[in-house]
mmCIF file of C-alpha atoms and ligand atoms in Angstrom:
data_model
loop_
_atom_site.group_PDB
_atom_site.id
_atom_site.type_symbol
_atom_site.label_atom_id
_atom_site.label_comp_id
_atom_site.label_asym_id
_atom_site.label_seq_id
_atom_site.Cartn_x
_atom_site.Cartn_y
_atom_site.Cartn_z
ATOM 1 C CA MET A 11 -77.831 -6.395 -7.437
ATOM 2 C CA HIS A 12 -75.266 -9.180 -7.229
ATOM 3 C CA ASN A 13 -74.826 -11.558 -10.142
ATOM 4 C CA VAL A 14 -72.863 -14.629 -9.050
ATOM 5 C CA ARG A 15 -72.890 -18.360 -9.750
ATOM 6 C CA LYS A 16 -71.430 -21.242 -7.820
ATOM 7 C CA VAL A 17 -68.549 -22.999 -9.533
ATOM 8 C CA THR A 18 -68.183 -25.633 -6.800
ATOM 9 C CA GLU A 19 -69.519 -25.862 -3.252
ATOM 10 C CA ASP A 20 -67.335 -23.012 -1.975
ATOM 11 C CA VAL A 21 -65.987 -21.420 -5.180
ATOM 12 C CA TYR A 22 -68.032 -18.600 -6.688
ATOM 13 C CA TYR A 23 -67.917 -16.855 -10.045
ATOM 14 C CA VAL A 24 -67.855 -13.119 -9.254
ATOM 15 C CA GLY A 25 -66.767 -11.759 -12.664
ATOM 16 C CA ALA A 26 -68.768 -9.665 -15.096
ATOM 17 C CA SER A 27 -69.215 -9.098 -18.826
ATOM 18 C CA ASP A 28 -68.945 -5.991 -20.981
ATOM 19 C CA ARG A 29 -71.224 -5.840 -24.036
ATOM 20 C CA ARG A 30 -70.592 -2.157 -24.762
ATOM 21 C CA LEU A 31 -66.886 -2.244 -25.565
ATOM 22 C CA ASN A 32 -66.148 -2.151 -29.300
ATOM 23 C CA LEU A 33 -62.470 -2.995 -29.239
ATOM 24 C CA PHE A 34 -60.788 -5.269 -26.696
ATOM 25 C CA GLU A 35 -57.306 -3.913 -25.926
ATOM 26 C CA ASN A 36 -58.499 -1.045 -28.143
ATOM 27 C CA ILE A 37 -57.695 -3.165 -31.202
ATOM 28 C CA TYR A 38 -59.797 -6.367 -31.464
ATOM 29 C CA PRO A 39 -63.499 -6.073 -32.393
ATOM 30 C CA ILE A 40 -65.681 -7.982 -29.928
ATOM 31 C CA PRO A 41 -69.206 -8.058 -31.382
ATOM 32 C CA ASN A 42 -70.211 -10.653 -28.770
ATOM 33 C CA GLY A 43 -68.689 -8.693 -25.877
ATOM 34 C CA ILE A 44 -66.103 -9.967 -23.405
ATOM 35 C CA SER A 45 -66.184 -11.472 -19.940
ATOM 36 C CA TYR A 46 -63.707 -10.656 -17.204
ATOM 37 C CA ASN A 47 -63.674 -13.612 -14.863
ATOM 38 C CA SER A 48 -62.885 -13.576 -11.179
ATOM 39 C CA TYR A 49 -63.400 -16.319 -8.595
ATOM 40 C CA LEU A 50 -63.967 -16.100 -4.857
ATOM 41 C CA VAL A 51 -63.307 -19.040 -2.513
ATOM 42 C CA LEU A 52 -64.986 -19.223 0.910
ATOM 43 C CA ASP A 53 -62.610 -21.423 2.882
ATOM 44 C CA GLU A 54 -61.348 -20.978 6.481
ATOM 45 C CA LYS A 55 -59.681 -18.010 4.828
ATOM 46 C CA THR A 56 -61.350 -16.154 1.959
ATOM 47 C CA VAL A 57 -59.512 -16.018 -1.350
ATOM 48 C CA LEU A 58 -60.163 -13.922 -4.447
ATOM 49 C CA LEU A 59 -58.489 -15.019 -7.681
ATOM 50 C CA ASP A 60 -57.758 -11.974 -9.845
ATOM 51 C CA THR A 61 -59.870 -8.855 -10.237
ATOM 52 C CA ILE A 62 -61.385 -7.384 -13.399
ATOM 53 C CA ASP A 63 -61.480 -4.469 -15.805
ATOM 54 C CA HIS A 64 -62.603 -1.032 -14.601
ATOM 55 C CA SER A 65 -65.551 -1.026 -17.025
ATOM 56 C CA VAL A 66 -67.482 -3.629 -15.018
ATOM 57 C CA SER A 67 -66.016 -2.977 -11.572
ATOM 58 C CA ARG A 68 -69.330 -1.916 -10.025
ATOM 59 C CA GLN A 69 -70.907 -5.318 -10.708
ATOM 60 C CA PHE A 70 -67.745 -7.100 -9.583
ATOM 61 C CA LEU A 71 -67.420 -5.250 -6.264
ATOM 62 C CA GLU A 72 -71.097 -5.883 -5.531
ATOM 63 C CA ASN A 73 -70.584 -9.594 -6.272
ATOM 64 C CA VAL A 74 -67.560 -9.814 -3.970
ATOM 65 C CA GLU A 75 -69.381 -7.984 -1.170
ATOM 66 C CA TYR A 76 -72.399 -10.289 -1.513
ATOM 67 C CA VAL A 77 -70.413 -13.534 -1.448
ATOM 68 C CA LEU A 78 -68.241 -12.411 1.476
ATOM 69 C CA GLY A 79 -71.294 -11.369 3.539
ATOM 70 C CA GLU A 80 -70.025 -10.493 6.994
ATOM 71 C CA ARG A 81 -66.561 -11.824 6.269
ATOM 72 C CA THR A 82 -63.553 -9.893 5.055
ATOM 73 C CA LEU A 83 -61.170 -10.751 2.249
ATOM 74 C CA ASP A 84 -58.007 -12.523 3.451
ATOM 75 C CA TYR A 85 -56.145 -13.211 0.195
ATOM 76 C CA LEU A 86 -56.081 -11.899 -3.356
ATOM 77 C CA ILE A 87 -54.130 -14.131 -5.748
ATOM 78 C CA VAL A 88 -52.958 -12.202 -8.813
ATOM 79 C CA ASN A 89 -52.257 -14.488 -11.759
ATOM 80 C CA HIS A 90 -51.950 -11.701 -14.326
ATOM 81 C CA MET A 91 -51.214 -7.979 -14.121
ATOM 82 C CA GLU A 92 -52.698 -6.788 -17.418
ATOM 83 C CA PRO A 93 -55.240 -4.068 -16.563
ATOM 84 C CA ASP A 94 -58.223 -6.042 -17.898
ATOM 85 C CA HIS A 95 -57.651 -8.164 -14.770
ATOM 86 C CA CYS A 96 -55.660 -6.014 -12.369
ATOM 87 C CA ALA A 97 -57.478 -2.686 -12.723
ATOM 88 C CA THR A 98 -59.601 -3.175 -9.628
ATOM 89 C CA ILE A 99 -56.833 -4.267 -7.237
ATOM 90 C CA GLY A 100 -56.638 -0.728 -5.799
ATOM 91 C CA ASP A 101 -60.401 -0.756 -5.080
ATOM 92 C CA ILE A 102 -60.092 -4.152 -3.371
ATOM 93 C CA VAL A 103 -57.265 -2.880 -1.154
ATOM 94 C CA LEU A 104 -59.319 0.191 -0.231
ATOM 95 C CA ARG A 105 -62.333 -1.954 0.724
ATOM 96 C CA TYR A 106 -60.372 -4.743 2.410
ATOM 97 C CA PRO A 107 -57.253 -3.035 3.785
ATOM 98 C CA ASP A 108 -55.988 -6.158 5.566
ATOM 99 C CA VAL A 109 -55.927 -8.264 2.395
ATOM 100 C CA THR A 110 -52.718 -10.127 1.591
ATOM 101 C CA ILE A 111 -51.895 -10.082 -2.121
ATOM 102 C CA VAL A 112 -50.234 -13.236 -3.443
ATOM 103 C CA GLY A 113 -48.060 -13.056 -6.549
ATOM 104 C CA ASN A 114 -44.555 -13.600 -7.859
ATOM 105 C CA ALA A 115 -41.708 -11.091 -7.847
ATOM 106 C CA LYS A 116 -42.590 -9.805 -11.332
ATOM 107 C CA THR A 117 -46.244 -9.413 -10.299
ATOM 108 C CA PHE A 118 -45.261 -6.937 -7.627
ATOM 109 C CA THR A 119 -42.807 -5.032 -9.817
ATOM 110 C CA MET A 120 -45.685 -4.427 -12.222
ATOM 111 C CA MET A 121 -48.142 -3.695 -9.413
ATOM 112 C CA LYS A 122 -45.884 -0.874 -8.204
ATOM 113 C CA GLN A 123 -45.773 0.475 -11.768
ATOM 114 C CA PHE A 124 -49.572 0.539 -12.034
ATOM 115 C CA PHE A 125 -50.573 1.517 -8.481
ATOM 116 C CA GLY A 126 -49.606 3.991 -5.789
ATOM 117 C CA PHE A 127 -50.792 2.063 -2.709
ATOM 118 C CA ASP A 128 -48.397 0.379 -0.272
ATOM 119 C CA VAL A 129 -47.773 -2.763 -2.331
ATOM 120 C CA ASP A 130 -44.996 -4.102 -0.074
ATOM 121 C CA GLY A 131 -47.270 -3.765 2.953
ATOM 122 C CA HIS A 132 -49.746 -6.209 1.374
ATOM 123 C CA SER A 133 -47.567 -8.579 -0.614
ATOM 124 C CA LYS A 134 -46.754 -12.232 -0.153
ATOM 125 C CA VAL A 135 -44.191 -13.241 -2.774
ATOM 126 C CA ILE A 136 -44.393 -16.827 -3.961
ATOM 127 C CA LYS A 137 -42.248 -18.869 -6.321
ATOM 128 C CA GLU A 138 -42.922 -21.734 -8.718
ATOM 129 C CA GLY A 139 -44.181 -24.808 -6.831
ATOM 130 C CA GLU A 140 -44.929 -23.016 -3.562
ATOM 131 C CA THR A 141 -48.337 -23.471 -1.980
ATOM 132 C CA LEU A 142 -50.856 -21.531 0.072
ATOM 133 C CA ASN A 143 -53.151 -23.432 2.433
ATOM 134 C CA THR A 144 -56.421 -21.733 3.341
ATOM 135 C CA GLY A 145 -58.177 -24.609 5.174
ATOM 136 C CA ARG A 146 -59.763 -27.174 2.854
ATOM 137 C CA HIS A 147 -57.978 -25.727 -0.174
ATOM 138 C CA THR A 148 -54.290 -25.774 -0.997
ATOM 139 C CA PHE A 149 -53.278 -23.547 -3.879
ATOM 140 C CA ALA A 150 -50.090 -24.286 -5.848
ATOM 141 C CA PHE A 151 -48.515 -21.793 -8.212
ATOM 142 C CA ALA A 152 -46.815 -22.371 -11.563
ATOM 143 C CA MET A 153 -45.262 -19.734 -13.786
ATOM 144 C CA ILE A 154 -46.399 -19.474 -17.419
ATOM 145 C CA PRO A 155 -44.263 -16.562 -18.692
ATOM 146 C CA MET A 156 -45.499 -14.864 -21.899
ATOM 147 C CA VAL A 157 -48.910 -16.491 -21.739
ATOM 148 C CA HIS A 158 -49.555 -13.664 -22.010
ATOM 149 C CA TRP A 159 -47.146 -11.391 -20.090
ATOM 150 C CA PRO A 160 -43.840 -12.229 -18.341
ATOM 151 C CA GLU A 161 -45.368 -12.326 -14.836
ATOM 152 C CA CYS A 162 -48.231 -14.681 -15.745
ATOM 153 C CA MET A 163 -48.831 -17.677 -13.546
ATOM 154 C CA VAL A 164 -51.568 -20.227 -12.988
ATOM 155 C CA THR A 165 -52.980 -21.412 -9.679
ATOM 156 C CA TYR A 166 -53.949 -25.040 -9.074
ATOM 157 C CA ASP A 167 -56.385 -25.930 -6.333
ATOM 158 C CA ALA A 168 -55.602 -29.457 -5.172
ATOM 159 C CA ALA A 169 -58.898 -29.771 -3.226
ATOM 160 C CA ASP A 170 -61.283 -29.392 -6.177
ATOM 161 C CA LYS A 171 -58.637 -30.022 -8.869
ATOM 162 C CA ILE A 172 -59.281 -26.656 -10.484
ATOM 163 C CA LEU A 173 -56.767 -24.929 -12.710
ATOM 164 C CA PHE A 174 -57.161 -21.156 -12.541
ATOM 165 C CA SER A 175 -55.520 -20.672 -15.898
ATOM 166 C CA ALA A 176 -55.190 -16.873 -16.306
ATOM 167 C CA ASP A 177 -55.364 -15.874 -20.014
ATOM 168 C CA ALA A 178 -54.836 -19.475 -21.156
ATOM 169 C CA PHE A 179 -58.033 -21.183 -22.362
ATOM 170 C CA GLY A 180 -59.714 -17.792 -22.619
ATOM 171 C CA THR A 181 -62.308 -16.818 -25.210
ATOM 172 C CA PHE A 182 -63.805 -13.583 -26.535
ATOM 173 C CA GLY A 183 -67.521 -13.248 -25.798
ATOM 174 C CA ALA A 184 -69.721 -12.132 -22.915
ATOM 175 C CA LEU A 185 -71.122 -14.783 -20.574
ATOM 176 C CA ASN A 186 -74.888 -14.817 -20.736
ATOM 177 C CA GLY A 187 -75.709 -16.539 -17.463
ATOM 178 C CA ASN A 188 -74.259 -19.778 -18.786
ATOM 179 C CA ILE A 189 -70.777 -19.594 -17.311
ATOM 180 C CA PHE A 190 -69.885 -23.228 -18.121
ATOM 181 C CA ALA A 191 -68.754 -24.393 -21.566
ATOM 182 C CA ASP A 192 -71.091 -27.395 -21.249
ATOM 183 C CA GLU A 193 -74.059 -25.014 -20.910
ATOM 184 C CA VAL A 194 -73.509 -23.509 -24.384
ATOM 185 C CA ASP A 195 -72.961 -24.916 -27.876
ATOM 186 C CA PHE A 196 -69.256 -24.170 -27.665
ATOM 187 C CA GLU A 197 -68.168 -25.723 -30.946
ATOM 188 C CA LYS A 198 -70.850 -23.917 -32.946
ATOM 189 C CA GLU A 199 -71.116 -20.608 -31.093
ATOM 190 C CA TRP A 200 -67.754 -20.074 -29.387
ATOM 191 C CA LEU A 201 -64.934 -22.003 -31.053
ATOM 192 C CA ALA A 202 -64.211 -19.406 -33.766
ATOM 193 C CA GLU A 203 -63.913 -16.713 -31.106
ATOM 194 C CA ALA A 204 -61.717 -18.939 -28.932
ATOM 195 C CA ARG A 205 -59.432 -19.430 -31.924
ATOM 196 C CA ARG A 206 -59.407 -15.694 -32.676
ATOM 197 C CA TYR A 207 -58.564 -14.990 -29.023
ATOM 198 C CA LEU A 208 -55.699 -17.511 -28.956
ATOM 199 C CA ALA A 209 -54.277 -16.489 -32.347
ATOM 200 C CA ASN A 210 -54.292 -12.778 -31.604
ATOM 201 C CA ILE A 211 -53.538 -12.641 -27.887
ATOM 202 C CA VAL A 212 -50.931 -15.394 -27.459
ATOM 203 C CA GLY A 213 -50.440 -16.676 -31.026
ATOM 204 C CA LYS A 214 -46.958 -15.210 -31.049
ATOM 205 C CA TYR A 215 -45.974 -17.336 -28.050
ATOM 206 C CA GLY A 216 -46.749 -20.849 -29.300
ATOM 207 C CA THR A 217 -43.654 -22.315 -27.633
ATOM 208 C CA GLN A 218 -44.584 -20.782 -24.294
ATOM 209 C CA VAL A 219 -48.203 -21.982 -24.610
ATOM 210 C CA LEU A 220 -46.912 -25.509 -25.274
ATOM 211 C CA GLY A 221 -44.661 -25.184 -22.199
ATOM 212 C CA ALA A 222 -47.686 -24.206 -20.109
ATOM 213 C CA LEU A 223 -49.682 -27.148 -21.497
ATOM 214 C CA LYS A 224 -46.827 -29.487 -20.560
ATOM 215 C CA LYS A 225 -46.933 -28.237 -16.977
ATOM 216 C CA ALA A 226 -50.713 -28.661 -16.924
ATOM 217 C CA ALA A 227 -50.418 -32.225 -18.242
ATOM 218 C CA ALA A 228 -48.665 -33.218 -15.000
ATOM 219 C CA LEU A 229 -51.716 -32.207 -12.946
ATOM 220 C CA ASP A 230 -55.033 -33.949 -12.350
ATOM 221 C CA ILE A 231 -57.313 -31.199 -13.677
ATOM 222 C CA ARG A 232 -61.103 -31.574 -13.391
ATOM 223 C CA MET A 233 -61.978 -27.958 -14.104
ATOM 224 C CA ILE A 234 -60.393 -25.015 -15.916
ATOM 225 C CA CYS A 235 -61.316 -21.513 -14.770
ATOM 226 C CA PRO A 236 -59.897 -18.981 -17.265
ATOM 227 C CA LEU A 237 -59.962 -15.187 -17.007
ATOM 228 C CA HIS A 238 -62.142 -14.796 -20.133
ATOM 229 C CA GLY A 239 -64.973 -16.964 -21.429
ATOM 230 C CA PRO A 240 -66.631 -20.103 -20.114
ATOM 231 C CA VAL A 241 -65.427 -22.388 -17.314
ATOM 232 C CA TRP A 242 -64.532 -25.929 -18.426
ATOM 233 C CA ARG A 243 -65.747 -28.869 -16.333
ATOM 234 C CA GLU A 244 -66.478 -31.392 -19.166
ATOM 235 C CA ASN A 245 -64.633 -32.420 -22.298
ATOM 236 C CA LEU A 246 -61.433 -30.655 -21.170
ATOM 237 C CA GLY A 247 -59.292 -32.858 -23.410
ATOM 238 C CA TRP A 248 -61.064 -31.604 -26.554
ATOM 239 C CA PHE A 249 -60.289 -27.968 -25.766
ATOM 240 C CA ILE A 250 -56.732 -28.714 -24.606
ATOM 241 C CA GLU A 251 -56.149 -30.498 -27.930
ATOM 242 C CA LYS A 252 -57.356 -27.394 -29.804
ATOM 243 C CA TYR A 253 -54.842 -25.330 -27.852
ATOM 244 C CA GLN A 254 -52.068 -27.782 -28.725
ATOM 245 C CA THR A 255 -52.983 -27.560 -32.427
ATOM 246 C CA TRP A 256 -53.024 -23.757 -32.435
ATOM 247 C CA ALA A 257 -49.847 -23.390 -30.359
ATOM 248 C CA ASN A 258 -48.028 -25.741 -32.742
ATOM 249 C CA TYR A 259 -49.209 -23.644 -35.719
ATOM 250 C CA THR A 260 -50.770 -26.833 -37.073
ATOM 251 C CA PRO A 261 -53.745 -26.221 -39.386
ATOM 252 C CA GLU A 262 -57.057 -27.339 -37.995
ATOM 253 C CA ASP A 263 -58.873 -27.832 -41.317
ATOM 254 C CA HIS A 264 -57.905 -29.050 -44.794
ATOM 255 C CA THR A 265 -59.330 -25.893 -46.352
ATOM 256 C CA VAL A 266 -58.206 -23.301 -48.916
ATOM 257 C CA LEU A 267 -58.271 -19.734 -47.613
ATOM 258 C CA ILE A 268 -58.208 -16.924 -50.174
ATOM 259 C CA LEU A 269 -57.180 -13.525 -48.844
ATOM 260 C CA TYR A 270 -57.359 -10.756 -51.389
ATOM 261 C CA ALA A 271 -57.144 -7.000 -51.729
ATOM 262 C CA SER A 272 -58.867 -5.405 -54.693
ATOM 263 C CA ILE A 273 -59.217 -1.741 -55.602
ATOM 264 C CA TYR A 274 -61.484 -1.845 -58.648
ATOM 265 C CA GLY A 275 -62.567 -5.503 -58.555
ATOM 266 C CA ASN A 276 -60.037 -7.006 -60.993
ATOM 267 C CA THR A 277 -57.995 -8.899 -58.399
ATOM 268 C CA GLU A 278 -61.257 -10.035 -56.833
ATOM 269 C CA ASN A 279 -62.371 -11.293 -60.252
ATOM 270 C CA ALA A 280 -59.148 -13.295 -60.609
ATOM 271 C CA VAL A 281 -59.582 -15.040 -57.240
ATOM 272 C CA ASN A 282 -63.258 -15.701 -57.961
ATOM 273 C CA ALA A 283 -62.184 -17.483 -61.148
ATOM 274 C CA LEU A 284 -59.624 -19.443 -59.121
ATOM 275 C CA ALA A 285 -62.192 -20.332 -56.439
ATOM 276 C CA GLY A 286 -64.540 -21.724 -59.101
ATOM 277 C CA LYS A 287 -61.786 -23.898 -60.503
ATOM 278 C CA LEU A 288 -60.901 -25.093 -56.991
ATOM 279 C CA ALA A 289 -64.545 -26.022 -56.438
ATOM 280 C CA ASP A 290 -64.573 -27.890 -59.774
ATOM 281 C CA ALA A 291 -61.513 -29.766 -58.565
ATOM 282 C CA GLY A 292 -63.443 -30.893 -55.494
ATOM 283 C CA GLU A 293 -62.418 -28.321 -52.894
ATOM 284 C CA ARG A 294 -65.169 -27.672 -50.401
ATOM 285 C CA LYS A 295 -65.783 -24.988 -47.780
ATOM 286 C CA ILE A 296 -63.387 -22.581 -49.505
ATOM 287 C CA ALA A 297 -62.962 -19.484 -47.331
ATOM 288 C CA MET A 298 -62.513 -16.095 -49.004
ATOM 289 C CA TYR A 299 -62.077 -12.626 -47.513
ATOM 290 C CA ASP A 300 -61.530 -9.099 -48.795
ATOM 291 C CA VAL A 301 -58.789 -7.799 -46.493
ATOM 292 C CA SER A 302 -60.221 -4.274 -46.760
ATOM 293 C CA VAL A 303 -63.528 -5.455 -45.352
ATOM 294 C CA THR A 304 -62.674 -7.987 -42.636
ATOM 295 C CA ASP A 305 -60.685 -7.034 -39.553
ATOM 296 C CA PRO A 306 -57.174 -8.582 -39.491
ATOM 297 C CA SER A 307 -57.902 -10.360 -36.194
ATOM 298 C CA TYR A 308 -60.470 -12.558 -37.971
ATOM 299 C CA LEU A 309 -58.110 -13.167 -40.895
ATOM 300 C CA LEU A 310 -55.294 -14.210 -38.552
ATOM 301 C CA ALA A 311 -57.646 -16.696 -36.882
ATOM 302 C CA GLU A 312 -58.728 -18.069 -40.259
ATOM 303 C CA ALA A 313 -55.077 -18.420 -41.255
ATOM 304 C CA PHE A 314 -54.515 -20.454 -38.066
ATOM 305 C CA ARG A 315 -57.453 -22.673 -39.104
ATOM 306 C CA CYS A 316 -56.742 -23.346 -42.790
ATOM 307 C CA ASP A 317 -53.861 -25.315 -44.295
ATOM 308 C CA ARG A 318 -53.537 -23.619 -47.722
ATOM 309 C CA ILE A 319 -53.608 -19.878 -48.330
ATOM 310 C CA VAL A 320 -53.803 -17.739 -51.483
ATOM 311 C CA PHE A 321 -52.672 -14.133 -51.122
ATOM 312 C CA ALA A 322 -53.801 -11.881 -53.985
ATOM 313 C CA CYS A 323 -52.937 -8.211 -53.990
ATOM 314 C CA PRO A 324 -52.573 -5.181 -56.258
ATOM 315 C CA THR A 325 -49.480 -2.999 -56.323
ATOM 316 C CA TYR A 326 -50.011 0.299 -54.521
ATOM 317 C CA ASN A 327 -47.515 3.134 -54.113
ATOM 318 C CA ALA A 328 -44.895 0.783 -55.620
ATOM 319 C CA GLY A 329 -45.574 -1.682 -52.826
ATOM 320 C CA ILE A 330 -48.162 -3.960 -51.248
ATOM 321 C CA PHE A 331 -51.716 -2.616 -50.868
ATOM 322 C CA PRO A 332 -51.724 -1.275 -47.268
ATOM 323 C CA LYS A 333 -54.512 -3.497 -45.908
ATOM 324 C CA MET A 334 -52.671 -6.586 -47.166
ATOM 325 C CA GLU A 335 -49.381 -5.249 -45.828
ATOM 326 C CA THR A 336 -50.994 -4.885 -42.405
ATOM 327 C CA LEU A 337 -52.262 -8.454 -42.537
ATOM 328 C CA LEU A 338 -48.851 -9.829 -43.557
ATOM 329 C CA ALA A 339 -47.229 -7.851 -40.724
ATOM 330 C CA GLU A 340 -49.765 -9.378 -38.323
ATOM 331 C CA LEU A 341 -48.984 -12.888 -39.552
ATOM 332 C CA ALA A 342 -45.239 -12.286 -39.161
ATOM 333 C CA ALA A 343 -45.677 -10.695 -35.716
ATOM 334 C CA HIS A 344 -47.610 -13.763 -34.556
ATOM 335 C CA ASN A 345 -44.914 -16.216 -35.688
ATOM 336 C CA PHE A 346 -47.288 -17.722 -38.233
ATOM 337 C CA GLN A 347 -45.842 -20.775 -40.018
ATOM 338 C CA LYS A 348 -46.210 -24.137 -41.784
ATOM 339 C CA ARG A 349 -48.654 -23.443 -44.631
ATOM 340 C CA LYS A 350 -48.876 -24.008 -48.389
ATOM 341 C CA ILE A 351 -48.924 -20.601 -50.075
ATOM 342 C CA VAL A 352 -49.861 -19.131 -53.474
ATOM 343 C CA ILE A 353 -49.126 -15.528 -54.432
ATOM 344 C CA ILE A 354 -51.097 -13.520 -57.013
ATOM 345 C CA GLU A 355 -50.155 -9.942 -57.849
ATOM 346 C CA ASN A 356 -51.826 -7.249 -59.886
ATOM 347 C CA GLY A 357 -50.888 -3.862 -61.292
ATOM 348 C CA THR A 358 -51.214 -1.724 -64.377
ATOM 349 C CA TRP A 359 -47.547 -0.673 -64.420
ATOM 350 C CA ALA A 360 -44.387 -1.447 -62.387
ATOM 351 C CA ILE A 361 -45.983 -4.483 -60.725
ATOM 352 C CA SER A 362 -44.094 -5.317 -57.522
ATOM 353 C CA SER A 363 -46.564 -6.502 -54.856
ATOM 354 C CA GLY A 364 -45.853 -10.201 -55.547
ATOM 355 C CA LYS A 365 -42.120 -9.880 -55.010
ATOM 356 C CA GLN A 366 -42.624 -7.926 -51.802
ATOM 357 C CA MET A 367 -45.257 -10.345 -50.468
ATOM 358 C CA ARG A 368 -42.938 -13.252 -51.257
ATOM 359 C CA GLU A 369 -40.132 -11.605 -49.253
ATOM 360 C CA ILE A 370 -42.331 -11.358 -46.169
ATOM 361 C CA LEU A 371 -43.876 -14.834 -46.508
ATOM 362 C CA SER A 372 -40.488 -16.463 -47.217
ATOM 363 C CA SER A 373 -39.210 -15.151 -43.899
ATOM 364 C CA LEU A 374 -41.817 -17.224 -42.029
ATOM 365 C CA LYS A 375 -40.958 -20.748 -40.883
ATOM 366 C CA GLY A 376 -42.028 -23.833 -42.800
ATOM 367 C CA MET A 377 -43.861 -22.122 -45.658
ATOM 368 C CA GLU A 378 -44.186 -24.044 -48.933
ATOM 369 C CA ILE A 379 -44.633 -21.224 -51.442
ATOM 370 C CA MET A 380 -45.550 -21.910 -55.079
ATOM 371 C CA GLU A 381 -42.499 -20.954 -57.096
ATOM 372 C CA SER A 382 -44.273 -18.920 -59.743
ATOM 373 C CA THR A 383 -46.317 -15.847 -58.930
ATOM 374 C CA LEU A 384 -49.394 -15.274 -61.064
ATOM 375 C CA THR A 385 -49.160 -11.761 -62.427
ATOM 376 C CA VAL A 386 -52.421 -10.116 -63.440
ATOM 377 C CA LYS A 387 -51.833 -7.064 -65.630
ATOM 378 C CA SER A 388 -54.853 -4.913 -64.802
ATOM 379 C CA SER A 389 -57.281 -7.806 -65.396
ATOM 380 C CA LEU A 390 -57.151 -11.577 -65.818
ATOM 381 C CA LYS A 391 -57.188 -12.755 -69.457
ATOM 382 C CA ASP A 392 -58.425 -16.002 -71.028
ATOM 383 C CA GLU A 393 -54.890 -17.032 -71.914
ATOM 384 C CA GLN A 394 -54.068 -17.027 -68.200
ATOM 385 C CA LEU A 395 -56.630 -19.699 -67.306
ATOM 386 C CA PRO A 396 -53.952 -22.451 -67.555
ATOM 387 C CA SER A 397 -52.039 -20.575 -64.841
ATOM 388 C CA LEU A 398 -55.085 -20.923 -62.585
ATOM 389 C CA ASP A 399 -55.072 -24.664 -63.332
ATOM 390 C CA GLU A 400 -51.424 -24.804 -62.238
ATOM 391 C CA ILE A 401 -52.368 -23.105 -58.973
ATOM 392 C CA VAL A 402 -55.211 -25.601 -58.456
ATOM 393 C CA ASN A 403 -52.771 -28.456 -59.112
ATOM 394 C CA PHE A 404 -50.283 -27.020 -56.597
ATOM 395 C CA LEU A 405 -52.939 -26.519 -53.923
ATOM 396 C CA THR A 406 -54.601 -29.897 -54.380
ATOM 397 C CA ALA A 407 -51.438 -31.994 -54.851
HETATM 398 FE FE1 FEO B 516 -56.871 -10.883 -20.397
HETATM 399 FE FE2 FEO B 516 -53.482 -10.630 -20.938
HETATM 400 O O1 FEO B 516 -55.167 -10.149 -20.274
#
């Protein structure tokens, strides 16, 4: 059975959601599932914008067949060649052998790497600023390299003022009938997952995201149709502003985030004592996570949200406890920057995790790191309470 919704009078949502997959890209937990969005336009010519992941291809192909009815598919515009969107291109070509595939030069280089069909026999290569007229609609193409791959582009429909934004403005989470952001409580139910998506998927490429936003700012956009998550037709400015904040590595909230590793509970005890003192000093909504318990993708997103971060970690194999080391590597890999930082180390002998954490954190741009590291020798002692006060003073100054 088909499962489609109208986006505008002649634009249809033909994507599908996967609620079975545990790990998106085989790395990011997606407890709320994921949607793979695809859009079909019934103009004088028919146009499909991107395909979807193999896992939900049956639903997708049924949707496309239903919307097309007796018609065939004239064009397939490929904004992104990552397999969560391109996997079904081969099936589309098999079903609609006369389809013309529209993409840029890099799109087709990648398509030949992924597929064995006659790519050249179907391709129409476009460049930045070129357009495709299909009757009522005129589609213009703009390149957004590294948001999220080098070949990425967006397509702007001048007729309905829709930006088909590829991975940009995407969100983790399956679509539950409500395909529009204004049909859900986005801020309460979706924002954290949108942040986690942005931070993890394109967080590394803040400059390129800002470049894409600059291009978008020149257009009159009434609707944003991303490849994951809800379609935006109201309050676009609010979400675009969130993207600007994240891409600039600007904290969203004035909040202390405490990220700790603890083997036998002594480092955890130290940060609990610190958190209590922070609360006494007036800090509210303190966020605290055990890095061995929470997946790094959530911690990265929280780091993008909060403006002050405490890293507390025992020494392990003469180095940083592995779960914390993984998190720090993630932060560095995603170009994380511009935060106020406190370092707490622990160890029973040859304590070195603080020095090694400082080396990694100092290499990140714009970090204001408290000069002294609090060293816990096995467990926090009463005489160290003034050191916690110094940390509170540093964080609340
Ligand atoms: Fe949703 Fe970069 O693919």
